[in-house]
CSV table of C-alpha atoms in Angstrom, one decimal:
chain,number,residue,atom,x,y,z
A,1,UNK,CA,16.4,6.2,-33.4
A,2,UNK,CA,18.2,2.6,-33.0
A,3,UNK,CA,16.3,-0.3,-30.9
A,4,UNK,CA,18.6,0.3,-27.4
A,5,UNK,CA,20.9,-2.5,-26.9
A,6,UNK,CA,19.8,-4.4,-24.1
A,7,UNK,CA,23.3,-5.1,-22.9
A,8,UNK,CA,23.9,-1.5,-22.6
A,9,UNK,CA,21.0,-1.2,-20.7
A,10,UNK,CA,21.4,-4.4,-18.0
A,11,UNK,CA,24.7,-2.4,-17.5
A,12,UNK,CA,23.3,1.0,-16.9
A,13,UNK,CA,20.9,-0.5,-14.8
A,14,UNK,CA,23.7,-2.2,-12.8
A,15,UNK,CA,25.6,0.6,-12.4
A,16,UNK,CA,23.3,3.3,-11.1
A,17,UNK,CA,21.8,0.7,-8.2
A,18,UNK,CA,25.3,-0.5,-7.3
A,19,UNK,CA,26.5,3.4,-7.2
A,20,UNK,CA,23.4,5.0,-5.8
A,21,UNK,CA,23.6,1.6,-2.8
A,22,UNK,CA,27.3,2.7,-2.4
A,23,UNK,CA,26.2,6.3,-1.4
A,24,UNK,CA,23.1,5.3,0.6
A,25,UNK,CA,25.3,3.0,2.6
A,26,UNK,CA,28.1,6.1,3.1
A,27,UNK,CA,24.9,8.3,4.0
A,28,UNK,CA,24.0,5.7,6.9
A,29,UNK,CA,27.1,5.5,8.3
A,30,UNK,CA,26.9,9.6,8.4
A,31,UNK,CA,23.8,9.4,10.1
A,32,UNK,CA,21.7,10.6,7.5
A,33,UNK,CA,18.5,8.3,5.7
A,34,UNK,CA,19.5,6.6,3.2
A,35,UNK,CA,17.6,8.5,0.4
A,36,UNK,CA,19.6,12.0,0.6
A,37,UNK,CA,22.6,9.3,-0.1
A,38,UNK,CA,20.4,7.8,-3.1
A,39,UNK,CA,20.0,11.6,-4.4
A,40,UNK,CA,23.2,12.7,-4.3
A,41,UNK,CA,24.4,9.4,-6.1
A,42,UNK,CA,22.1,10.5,-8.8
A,43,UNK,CA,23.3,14.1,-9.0
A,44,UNK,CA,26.6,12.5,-9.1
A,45,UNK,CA,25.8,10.8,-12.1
A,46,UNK,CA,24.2,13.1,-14.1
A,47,UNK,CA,25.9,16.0,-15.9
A,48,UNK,CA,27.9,17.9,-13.0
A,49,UNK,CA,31.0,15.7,-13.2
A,50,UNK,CA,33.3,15.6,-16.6
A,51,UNK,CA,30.8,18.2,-18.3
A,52,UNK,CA,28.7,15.3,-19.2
A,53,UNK,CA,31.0,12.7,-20.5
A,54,UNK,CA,30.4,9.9,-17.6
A,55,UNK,CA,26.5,10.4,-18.3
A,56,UNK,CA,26.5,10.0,-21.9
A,57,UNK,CA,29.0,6.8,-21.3
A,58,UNK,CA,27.1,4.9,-19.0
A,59,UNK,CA,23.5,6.2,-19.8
A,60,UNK,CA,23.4,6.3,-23.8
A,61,UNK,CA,20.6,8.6,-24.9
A,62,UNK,CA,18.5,5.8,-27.2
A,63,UNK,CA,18.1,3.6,-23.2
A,64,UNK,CA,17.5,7.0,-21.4
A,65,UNK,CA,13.6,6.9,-22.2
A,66,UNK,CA,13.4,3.3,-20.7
A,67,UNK,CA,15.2,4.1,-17.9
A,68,UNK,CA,12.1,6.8,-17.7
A,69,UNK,CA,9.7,4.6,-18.1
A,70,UNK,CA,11.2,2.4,-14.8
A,71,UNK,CA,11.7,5.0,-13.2
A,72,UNK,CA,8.2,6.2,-13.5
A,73,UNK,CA,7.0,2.4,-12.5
A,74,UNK,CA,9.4,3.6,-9.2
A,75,UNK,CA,7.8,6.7,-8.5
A,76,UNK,CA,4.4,4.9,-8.7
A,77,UNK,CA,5.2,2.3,-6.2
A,78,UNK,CA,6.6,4.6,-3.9
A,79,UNK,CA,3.5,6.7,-4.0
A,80,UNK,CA,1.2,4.3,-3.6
A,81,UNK,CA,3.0,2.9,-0.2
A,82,UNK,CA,3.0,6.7,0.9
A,83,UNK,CA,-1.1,5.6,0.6
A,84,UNK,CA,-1.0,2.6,2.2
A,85,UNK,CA,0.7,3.8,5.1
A,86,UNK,CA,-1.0,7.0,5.3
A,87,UNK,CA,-2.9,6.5,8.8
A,88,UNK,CA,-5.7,9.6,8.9
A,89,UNK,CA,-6.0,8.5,13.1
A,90,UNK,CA,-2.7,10.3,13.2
A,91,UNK,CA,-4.2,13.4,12.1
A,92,UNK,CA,-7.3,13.4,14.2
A,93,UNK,CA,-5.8,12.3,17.4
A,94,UNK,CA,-3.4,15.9,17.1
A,95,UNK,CA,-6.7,17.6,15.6
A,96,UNK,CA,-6.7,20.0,18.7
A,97,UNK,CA,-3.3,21.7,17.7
A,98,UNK,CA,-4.1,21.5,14.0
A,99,UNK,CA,-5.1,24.9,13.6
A,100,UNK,CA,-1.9,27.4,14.3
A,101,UNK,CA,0.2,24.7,13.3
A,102,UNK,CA,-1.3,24.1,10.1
A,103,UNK,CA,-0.7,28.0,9.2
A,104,UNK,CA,3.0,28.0,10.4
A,105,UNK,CA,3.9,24.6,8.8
A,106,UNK,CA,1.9,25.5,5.2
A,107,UNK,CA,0.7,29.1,4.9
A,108,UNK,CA,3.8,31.3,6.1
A,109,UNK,CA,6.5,29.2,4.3
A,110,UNK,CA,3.8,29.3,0.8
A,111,UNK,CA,3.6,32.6,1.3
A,112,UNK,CA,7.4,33.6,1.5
A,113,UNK,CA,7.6,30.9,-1.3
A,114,UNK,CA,5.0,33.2,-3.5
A,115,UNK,CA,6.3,36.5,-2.5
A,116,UNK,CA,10.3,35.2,-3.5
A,117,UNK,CA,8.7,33.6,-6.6
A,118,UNK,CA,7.4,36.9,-7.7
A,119,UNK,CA,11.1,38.4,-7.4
A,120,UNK,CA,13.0,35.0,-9.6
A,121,UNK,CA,10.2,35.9,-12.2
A,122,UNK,CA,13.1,38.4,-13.9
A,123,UNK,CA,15.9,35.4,-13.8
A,124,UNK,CA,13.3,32.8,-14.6
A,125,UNK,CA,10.6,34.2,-16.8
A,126,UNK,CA,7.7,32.0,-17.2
A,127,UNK,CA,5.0,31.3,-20.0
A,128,UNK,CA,2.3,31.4,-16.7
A,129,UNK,CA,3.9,33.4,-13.9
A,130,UNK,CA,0.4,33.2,-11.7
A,131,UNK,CA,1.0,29.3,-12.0
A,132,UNK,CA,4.9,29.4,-11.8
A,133,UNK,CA,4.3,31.4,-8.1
A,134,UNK,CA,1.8,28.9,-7.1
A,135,UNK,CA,4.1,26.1,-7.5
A,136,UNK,CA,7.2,27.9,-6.1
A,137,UNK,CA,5.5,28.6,-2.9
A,138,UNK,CA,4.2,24.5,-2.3
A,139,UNK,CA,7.5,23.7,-3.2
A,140,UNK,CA,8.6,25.3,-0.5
A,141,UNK,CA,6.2,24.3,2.1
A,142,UNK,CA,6.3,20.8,1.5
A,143,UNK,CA,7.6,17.9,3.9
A,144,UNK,CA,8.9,14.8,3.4
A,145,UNK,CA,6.3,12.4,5.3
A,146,UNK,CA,8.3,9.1,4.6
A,147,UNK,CA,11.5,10.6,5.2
A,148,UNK,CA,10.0,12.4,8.4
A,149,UNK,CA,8.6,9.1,10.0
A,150,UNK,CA,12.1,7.3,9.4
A,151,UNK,CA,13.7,10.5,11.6
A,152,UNK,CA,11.1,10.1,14.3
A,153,UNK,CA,11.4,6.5,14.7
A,154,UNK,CA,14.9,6.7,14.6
A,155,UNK,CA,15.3,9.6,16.9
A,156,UNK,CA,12.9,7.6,19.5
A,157,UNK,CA,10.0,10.6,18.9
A,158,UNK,CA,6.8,8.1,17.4
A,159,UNK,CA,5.3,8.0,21.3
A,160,UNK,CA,5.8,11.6,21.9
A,161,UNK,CA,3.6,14.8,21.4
A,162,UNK,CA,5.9,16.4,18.9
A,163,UNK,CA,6.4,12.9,16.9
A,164,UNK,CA,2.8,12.7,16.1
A,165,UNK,CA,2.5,17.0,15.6
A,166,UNK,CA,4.8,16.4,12.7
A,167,UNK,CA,3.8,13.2,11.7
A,168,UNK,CA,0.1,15.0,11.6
A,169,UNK,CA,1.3,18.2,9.9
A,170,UNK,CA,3.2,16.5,7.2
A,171,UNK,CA,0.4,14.1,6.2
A,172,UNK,CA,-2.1,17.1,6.0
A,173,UNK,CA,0.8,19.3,4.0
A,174,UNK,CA,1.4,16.5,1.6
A,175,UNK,CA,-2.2,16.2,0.7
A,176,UNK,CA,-2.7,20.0,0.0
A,177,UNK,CA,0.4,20.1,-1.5
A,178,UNK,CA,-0.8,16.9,-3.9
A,179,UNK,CA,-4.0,18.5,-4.3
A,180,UNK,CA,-2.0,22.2,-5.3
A,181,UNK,CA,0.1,20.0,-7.8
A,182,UNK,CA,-2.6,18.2,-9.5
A,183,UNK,CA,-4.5,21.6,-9.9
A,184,UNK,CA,-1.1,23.3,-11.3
A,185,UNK,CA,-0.9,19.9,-13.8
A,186,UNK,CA,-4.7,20.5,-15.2
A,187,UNK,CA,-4.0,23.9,-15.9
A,188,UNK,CA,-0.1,23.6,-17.4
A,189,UNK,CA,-0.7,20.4,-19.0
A,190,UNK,CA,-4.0,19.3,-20.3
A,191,UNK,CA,-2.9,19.9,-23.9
A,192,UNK,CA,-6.5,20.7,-24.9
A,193,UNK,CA,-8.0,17.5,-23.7
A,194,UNK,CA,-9.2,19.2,-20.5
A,195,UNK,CA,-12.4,17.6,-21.3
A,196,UNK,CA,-10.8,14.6,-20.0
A,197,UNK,CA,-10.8,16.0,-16.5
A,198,UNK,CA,-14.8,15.2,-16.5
A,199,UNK,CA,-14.2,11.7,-15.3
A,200,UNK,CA,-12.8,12.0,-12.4
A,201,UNK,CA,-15.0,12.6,-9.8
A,202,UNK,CA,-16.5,8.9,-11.8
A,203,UNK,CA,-12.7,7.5,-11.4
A,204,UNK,CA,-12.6,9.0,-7.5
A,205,UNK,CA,-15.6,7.4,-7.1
A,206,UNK,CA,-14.5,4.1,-8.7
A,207,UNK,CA,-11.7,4.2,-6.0
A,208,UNK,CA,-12.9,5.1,-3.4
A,209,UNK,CA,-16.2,2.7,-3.8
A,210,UNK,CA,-15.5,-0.3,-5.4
A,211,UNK,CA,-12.0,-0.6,-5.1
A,212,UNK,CA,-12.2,-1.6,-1.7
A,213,UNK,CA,-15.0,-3.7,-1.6
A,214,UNK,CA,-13.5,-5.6,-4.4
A,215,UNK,CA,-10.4,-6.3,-2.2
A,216,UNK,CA,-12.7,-7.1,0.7
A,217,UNK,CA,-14.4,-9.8,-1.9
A,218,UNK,CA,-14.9,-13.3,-1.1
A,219,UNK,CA,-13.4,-14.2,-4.6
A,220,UNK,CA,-9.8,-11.8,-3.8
A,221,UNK,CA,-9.6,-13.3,-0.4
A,222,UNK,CA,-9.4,-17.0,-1.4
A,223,UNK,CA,-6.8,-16.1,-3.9
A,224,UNK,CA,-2.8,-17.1,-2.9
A,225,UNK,CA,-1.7,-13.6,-1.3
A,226,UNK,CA,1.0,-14.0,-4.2
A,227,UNK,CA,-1.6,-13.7,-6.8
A,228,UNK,CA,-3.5,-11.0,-4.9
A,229,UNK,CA,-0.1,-8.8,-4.5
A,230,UNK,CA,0.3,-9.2,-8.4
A,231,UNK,CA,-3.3,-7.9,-8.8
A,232,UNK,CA,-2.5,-5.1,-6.4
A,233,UNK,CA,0.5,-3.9,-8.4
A,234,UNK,CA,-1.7,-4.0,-11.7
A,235,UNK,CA,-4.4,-2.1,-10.0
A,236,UNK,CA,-1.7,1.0,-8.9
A,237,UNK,CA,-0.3,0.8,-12.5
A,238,UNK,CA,-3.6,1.4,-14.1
A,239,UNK,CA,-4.7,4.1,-11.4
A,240,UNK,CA,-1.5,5.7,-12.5
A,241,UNK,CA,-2.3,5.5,-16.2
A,242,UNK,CA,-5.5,6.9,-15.8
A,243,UNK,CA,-5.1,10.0,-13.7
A,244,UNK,CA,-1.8,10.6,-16.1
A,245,UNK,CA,-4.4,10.0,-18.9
A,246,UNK,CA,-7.0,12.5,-17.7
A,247,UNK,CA,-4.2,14.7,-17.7
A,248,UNK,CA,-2.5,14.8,-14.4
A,249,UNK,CA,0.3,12.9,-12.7
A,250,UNK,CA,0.5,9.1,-12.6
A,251,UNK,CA,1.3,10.0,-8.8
A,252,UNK,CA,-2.2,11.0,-8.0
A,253,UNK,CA,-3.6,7.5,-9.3
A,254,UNK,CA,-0.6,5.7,-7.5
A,255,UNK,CA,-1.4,7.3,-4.1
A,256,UNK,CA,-4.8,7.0,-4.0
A,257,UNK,CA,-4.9,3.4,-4.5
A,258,UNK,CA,-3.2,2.9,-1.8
A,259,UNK,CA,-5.2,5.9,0.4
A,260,UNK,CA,-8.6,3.2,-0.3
A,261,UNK,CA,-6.6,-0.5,0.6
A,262,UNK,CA,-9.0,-0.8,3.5
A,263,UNK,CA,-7.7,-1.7,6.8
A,264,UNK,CA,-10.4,-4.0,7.9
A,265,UNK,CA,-12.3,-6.6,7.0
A,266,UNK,CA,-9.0,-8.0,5.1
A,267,UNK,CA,-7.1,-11.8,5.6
A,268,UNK,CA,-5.1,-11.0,8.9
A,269,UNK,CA,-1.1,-9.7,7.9
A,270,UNK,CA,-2.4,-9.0,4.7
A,271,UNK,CA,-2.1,-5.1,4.6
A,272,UNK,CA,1.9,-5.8,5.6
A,273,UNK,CA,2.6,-8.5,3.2
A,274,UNK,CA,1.5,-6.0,0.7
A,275,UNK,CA,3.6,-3.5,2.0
A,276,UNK,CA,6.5,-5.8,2.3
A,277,UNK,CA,6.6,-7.4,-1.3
A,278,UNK,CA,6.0,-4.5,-3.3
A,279,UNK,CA,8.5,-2.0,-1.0
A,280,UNK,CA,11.9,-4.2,-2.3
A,281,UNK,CA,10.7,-3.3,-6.1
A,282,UNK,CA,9.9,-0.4,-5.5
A,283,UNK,CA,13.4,0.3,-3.2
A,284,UNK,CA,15.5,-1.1,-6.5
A,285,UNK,CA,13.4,1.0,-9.0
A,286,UNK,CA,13.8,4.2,-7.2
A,287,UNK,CA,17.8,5.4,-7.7
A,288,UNK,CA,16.4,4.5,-11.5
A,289,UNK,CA,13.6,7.7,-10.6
A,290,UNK,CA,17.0,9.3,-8.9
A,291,UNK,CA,19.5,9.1,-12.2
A,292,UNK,CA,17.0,10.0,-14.2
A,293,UNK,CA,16.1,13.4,-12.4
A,294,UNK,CA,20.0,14.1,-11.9
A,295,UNK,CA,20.1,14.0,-15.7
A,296,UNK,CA,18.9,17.3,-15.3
A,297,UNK,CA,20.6,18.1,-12.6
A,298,UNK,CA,23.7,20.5,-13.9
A,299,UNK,CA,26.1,22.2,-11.0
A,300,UNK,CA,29.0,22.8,-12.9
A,301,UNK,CA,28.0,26.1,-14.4
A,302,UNK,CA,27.4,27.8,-11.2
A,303,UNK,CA,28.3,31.3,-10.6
A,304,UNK,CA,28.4,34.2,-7.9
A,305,UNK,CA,25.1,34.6,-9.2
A,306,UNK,CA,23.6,31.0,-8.7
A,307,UNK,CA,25.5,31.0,-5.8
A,308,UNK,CA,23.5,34.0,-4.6
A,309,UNK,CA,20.0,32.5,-5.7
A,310,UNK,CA,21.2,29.2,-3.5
A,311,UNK,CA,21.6,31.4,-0.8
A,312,UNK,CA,18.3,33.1,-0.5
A,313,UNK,CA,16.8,30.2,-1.6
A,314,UNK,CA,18.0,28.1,1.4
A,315,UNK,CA,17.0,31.2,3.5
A,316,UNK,CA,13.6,31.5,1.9
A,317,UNK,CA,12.6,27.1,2.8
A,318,UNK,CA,14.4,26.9,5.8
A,319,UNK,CA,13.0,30.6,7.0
A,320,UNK,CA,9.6,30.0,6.2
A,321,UNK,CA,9.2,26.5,8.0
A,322,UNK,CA,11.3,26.7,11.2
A,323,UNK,CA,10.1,30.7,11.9
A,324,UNK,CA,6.3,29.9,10.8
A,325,UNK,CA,6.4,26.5,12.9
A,326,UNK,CA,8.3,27.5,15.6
A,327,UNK,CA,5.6,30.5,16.1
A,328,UNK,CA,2.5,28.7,15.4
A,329,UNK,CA,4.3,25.8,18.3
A,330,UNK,CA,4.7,28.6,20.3
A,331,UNK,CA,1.1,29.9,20.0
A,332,UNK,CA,0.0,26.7,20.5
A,333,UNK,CA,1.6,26.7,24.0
A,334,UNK,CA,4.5,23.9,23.6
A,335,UNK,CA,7.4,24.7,25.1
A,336,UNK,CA,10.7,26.6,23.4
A,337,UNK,CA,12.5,23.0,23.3
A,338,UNK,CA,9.4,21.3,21.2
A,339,UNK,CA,9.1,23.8,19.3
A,340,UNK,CA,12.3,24.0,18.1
A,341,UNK,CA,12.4,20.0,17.5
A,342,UNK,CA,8.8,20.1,15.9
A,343,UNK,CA,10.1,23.1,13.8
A,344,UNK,CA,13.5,21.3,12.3
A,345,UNK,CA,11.4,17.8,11.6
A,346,UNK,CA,8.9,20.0,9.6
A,347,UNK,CA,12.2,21.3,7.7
A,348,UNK,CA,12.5,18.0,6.0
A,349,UNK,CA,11.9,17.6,2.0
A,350,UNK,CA,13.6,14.9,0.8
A,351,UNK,CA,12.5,12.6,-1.9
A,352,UNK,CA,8.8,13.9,-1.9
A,353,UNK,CA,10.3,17.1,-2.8
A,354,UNK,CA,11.9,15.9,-5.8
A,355,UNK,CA,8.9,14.0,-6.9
A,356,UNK,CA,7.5,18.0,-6.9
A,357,UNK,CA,10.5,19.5,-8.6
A,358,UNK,CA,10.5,16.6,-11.6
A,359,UNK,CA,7.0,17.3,-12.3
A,360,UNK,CA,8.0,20.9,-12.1
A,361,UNK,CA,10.4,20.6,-14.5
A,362,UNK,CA,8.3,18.8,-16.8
A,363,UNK,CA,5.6,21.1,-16.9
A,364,UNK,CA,8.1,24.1,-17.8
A,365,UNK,CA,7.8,26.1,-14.9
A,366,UNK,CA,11.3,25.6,-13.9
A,367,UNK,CA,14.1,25.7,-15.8
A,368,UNK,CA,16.9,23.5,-15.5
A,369,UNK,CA,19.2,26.2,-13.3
A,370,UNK,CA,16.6,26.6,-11.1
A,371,UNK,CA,15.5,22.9,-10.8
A,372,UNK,CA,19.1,22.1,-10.2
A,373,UNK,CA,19.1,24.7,-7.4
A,374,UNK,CA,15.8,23.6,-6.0
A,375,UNK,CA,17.0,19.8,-5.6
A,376,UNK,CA,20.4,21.1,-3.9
A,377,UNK,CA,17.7,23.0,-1.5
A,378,UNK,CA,16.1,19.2,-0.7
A,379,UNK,CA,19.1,17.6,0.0
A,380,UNK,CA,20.5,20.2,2.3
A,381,UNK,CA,17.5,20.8,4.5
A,382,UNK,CA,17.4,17.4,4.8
A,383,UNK,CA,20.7,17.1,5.7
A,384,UNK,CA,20.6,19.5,7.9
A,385,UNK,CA,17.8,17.8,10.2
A,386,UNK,CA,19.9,15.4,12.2
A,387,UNK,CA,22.2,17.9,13.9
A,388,UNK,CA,19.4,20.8,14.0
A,389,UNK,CA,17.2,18.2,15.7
A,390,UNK,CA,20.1,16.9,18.0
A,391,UNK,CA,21.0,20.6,18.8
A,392,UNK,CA,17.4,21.3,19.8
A,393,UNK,CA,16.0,18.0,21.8
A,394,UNK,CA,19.3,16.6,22.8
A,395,UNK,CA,20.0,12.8,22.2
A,396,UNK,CA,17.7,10.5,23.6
A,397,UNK,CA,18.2,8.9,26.4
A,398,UNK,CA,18.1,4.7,27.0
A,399,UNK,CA,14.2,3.3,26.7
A,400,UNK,CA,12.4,6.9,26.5
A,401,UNK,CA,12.1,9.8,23.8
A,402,UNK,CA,13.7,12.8,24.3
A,403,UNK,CA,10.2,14.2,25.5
A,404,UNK,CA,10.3,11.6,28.5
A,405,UNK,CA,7.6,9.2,26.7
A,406,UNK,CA,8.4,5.4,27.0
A,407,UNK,CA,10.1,3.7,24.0
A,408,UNK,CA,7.6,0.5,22.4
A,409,UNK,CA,10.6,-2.7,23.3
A,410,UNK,CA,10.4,-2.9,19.7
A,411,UNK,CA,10.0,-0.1,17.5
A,412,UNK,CA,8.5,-0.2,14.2
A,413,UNK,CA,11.3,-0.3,11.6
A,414,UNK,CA,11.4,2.0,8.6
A,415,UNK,CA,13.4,1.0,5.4
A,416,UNK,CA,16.3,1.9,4.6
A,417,UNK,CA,15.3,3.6,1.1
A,418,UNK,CA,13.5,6.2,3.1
A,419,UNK,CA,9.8,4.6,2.2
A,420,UNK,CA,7.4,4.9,5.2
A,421,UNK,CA,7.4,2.4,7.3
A,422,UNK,CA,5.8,-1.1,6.7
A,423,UNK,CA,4.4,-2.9,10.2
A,424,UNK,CA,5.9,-5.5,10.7
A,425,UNK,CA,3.0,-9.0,11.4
């Protein structure tokens, strides 16, 4: 293969942020976040139009595997400020209501993922069906935390009790649903280096140890917070490489590092300086992580029969999380209106769920129909949230939530790109 012309490149580049901008931009003004526009843009780009011919214009094969490699430098970035951001009081101030929510926002949407995995076995035969039904049903009960706080902020919910339910759930969801993909990667994907998997309780260790006393260090604190960003940046890249080394996902090593960027003890605005010069890279680098996945994203051969899969799979994700949360709300004693509004924010997927499917995809277990199904799922659940929730809670009215709790003067801003949001100094 031919060194990529770098011109060719620039220009792909170019293109797919101007294009995938142009779509988050028509997806504000639609009153959606800005990622499902990002997404679309991608799946735009990839091979559903023209049968393939804009793809292979604009995104020559011999510059697709560096636009992987940025892509994957995206994906890391976002990860890690899902850690940073990650706020475990959320999750013990709502510990009370934990329990019966927990099963109806995880356990009854897995298990109607398992149980419909189990019947696509005959369309989608798999090399490791026990492992193929495993991942089907977390894909299906996953939630999109950094799309989900963007909603709630926006919707005026952070101060109320359903705000920080599904704030709570999510978090919890996403970490047993990182924890179920990193299992499902050891087993699919160690290549027969499992012995590799030996070190990492000494690289959790490492992380969760040393890392932060090393950014609590006399020596780090001294340093221009320039200089100390740029050593941030090479720490997430190297926790990447060595959990995708050991054998699973540079994700895990991405998000962890920022799970252990303590939260004391740290120059003052420090934590959101971070946040704030690594989220624009990491906003421009993502439609790159977008493109790339829509490459694989293929609509134009759908049928009566993919139709039909679409259908029950719609039925399957958006059955399992508004019945099973909507019930455990219910159980919990909220009321029929908050359950209804916890149960469509617990409905969104968004970009984490794409994250899920790539990984999917690249493992084997899904095929390229069913990935391309499977994203058209995300997009429409999330979709879907802003008039479910406004059908549900009503619109809020002027300085309080729709719950009746008082609105902060000025509300913490999420970004636009659909990362979680950074505080502001």
């Amino acid at each position: 293969m031919s060194a990529p012309d770098a011109s060719s490149l620039l220009l792909a580049l170019a293109v797919l942020v101007l294009a995938c901008q142009a779509m988050a931009g028509l997806a504000r003004r639609l009153g959606q976040p800005s990622v499902v526009g990002e997404i679309i843009g991608g799946v735009l780009l990839g091979p559903t139009l023209f049968g393939g011919r804009l793809t292979d214009t604009l995104f020559p094969t011999d510059i697709r595997p560096l636009l992987g490699a940025f892509a994957n430098i995206g994906v890391a970035l976002f990860m890690f400020l899902v850690g940073l951001e990650f706020d475990r009081r959320v999750v013990r101030r709502q510990a009370g209501a934990m329990g019966w929510l927990g099963i109806g926002a995880f356990v009854v949407p897995f298990g109607l993922g398992a149980l419909f995995a189990l019947w696509l076995l005959d369309a989608h035969p798999s090399r490791q069906p026990a492992v193929f039904v495993v991942f089907l049903g977390t894909a299906m009960a996953v939630t999109a935390f950094p799309v989900l706080a963007r909603i709630i902020v926006d919707r005026g919910l952070l101060n109320s009790r359903i705000g920080g339910l599904a704030l709570a759930l999510a978090a919890v969801g996403d970490v047993i649903a990182w924890t179920v993909l990193a299992v499902v990667v050891a087993v699919v994907g160690t290549d027969g280096h499992s012995w590799r998997l030996l070190l990492l309780l000494p690289y959790a260790a490492t992380m969760v140890f040393l890392v932060p006393r090393l950014l609590r260090s006399r020596a780090v604190c001294r340093l221009p917070q320039r200089a100390v960003v740029l050593l941030v940046l090479a720490g997430v890249l190297a926790s990447g490489a060595a959990t995708e080394w050991m054998g699973l996902h540079l994700i895990f090593g991405a998000f962890l590092f920022g799970l252990v960027v303590p939260r004391t003890g740290l120059p003052g605005g420090f934590r959101e300086g971070l946040g704030t010069s690594v989220e624009p890279l990491a906003s421009f680098l993502m439609p790159i992580y977008f493109v790339v996945a829509g490459f694989r994203v293929d609509l134009s051969h759908l049928d009566a029969a993919a139709l039909g899969e679409l259908v029950l799979i719609l039925l399957v994700a958006s059955g399992g999380k508004l019945l099973g949360v909507y019930g455990a709300a219910r159980a919990a004693r909220l009321d029929h209106r908050s359950s209804m509004g916890l149960a469509t924010l617990m409905n969104v997927r968004g970009l984490t769920e794409l994250v899920l499917l790539t990984v999917g995809l690249s493992l084997g277990l899904l095929d390229s129909s069913l990935y391309s199904l499977m994203v058209v799922m995300a997009v429409v659940t999330t979709v879907a949230s802003g008039p479910l929730l406004r059908a549900s809670i009503g619109a809020p009215a002027e300085g309080e939530d729709t719950l009746g709790a008082r609105v902060p003067a000025s509300r913490p801003r999420t970004e636009d790109s659909g990362h979680p949001p950074t505080r502001q100094p």
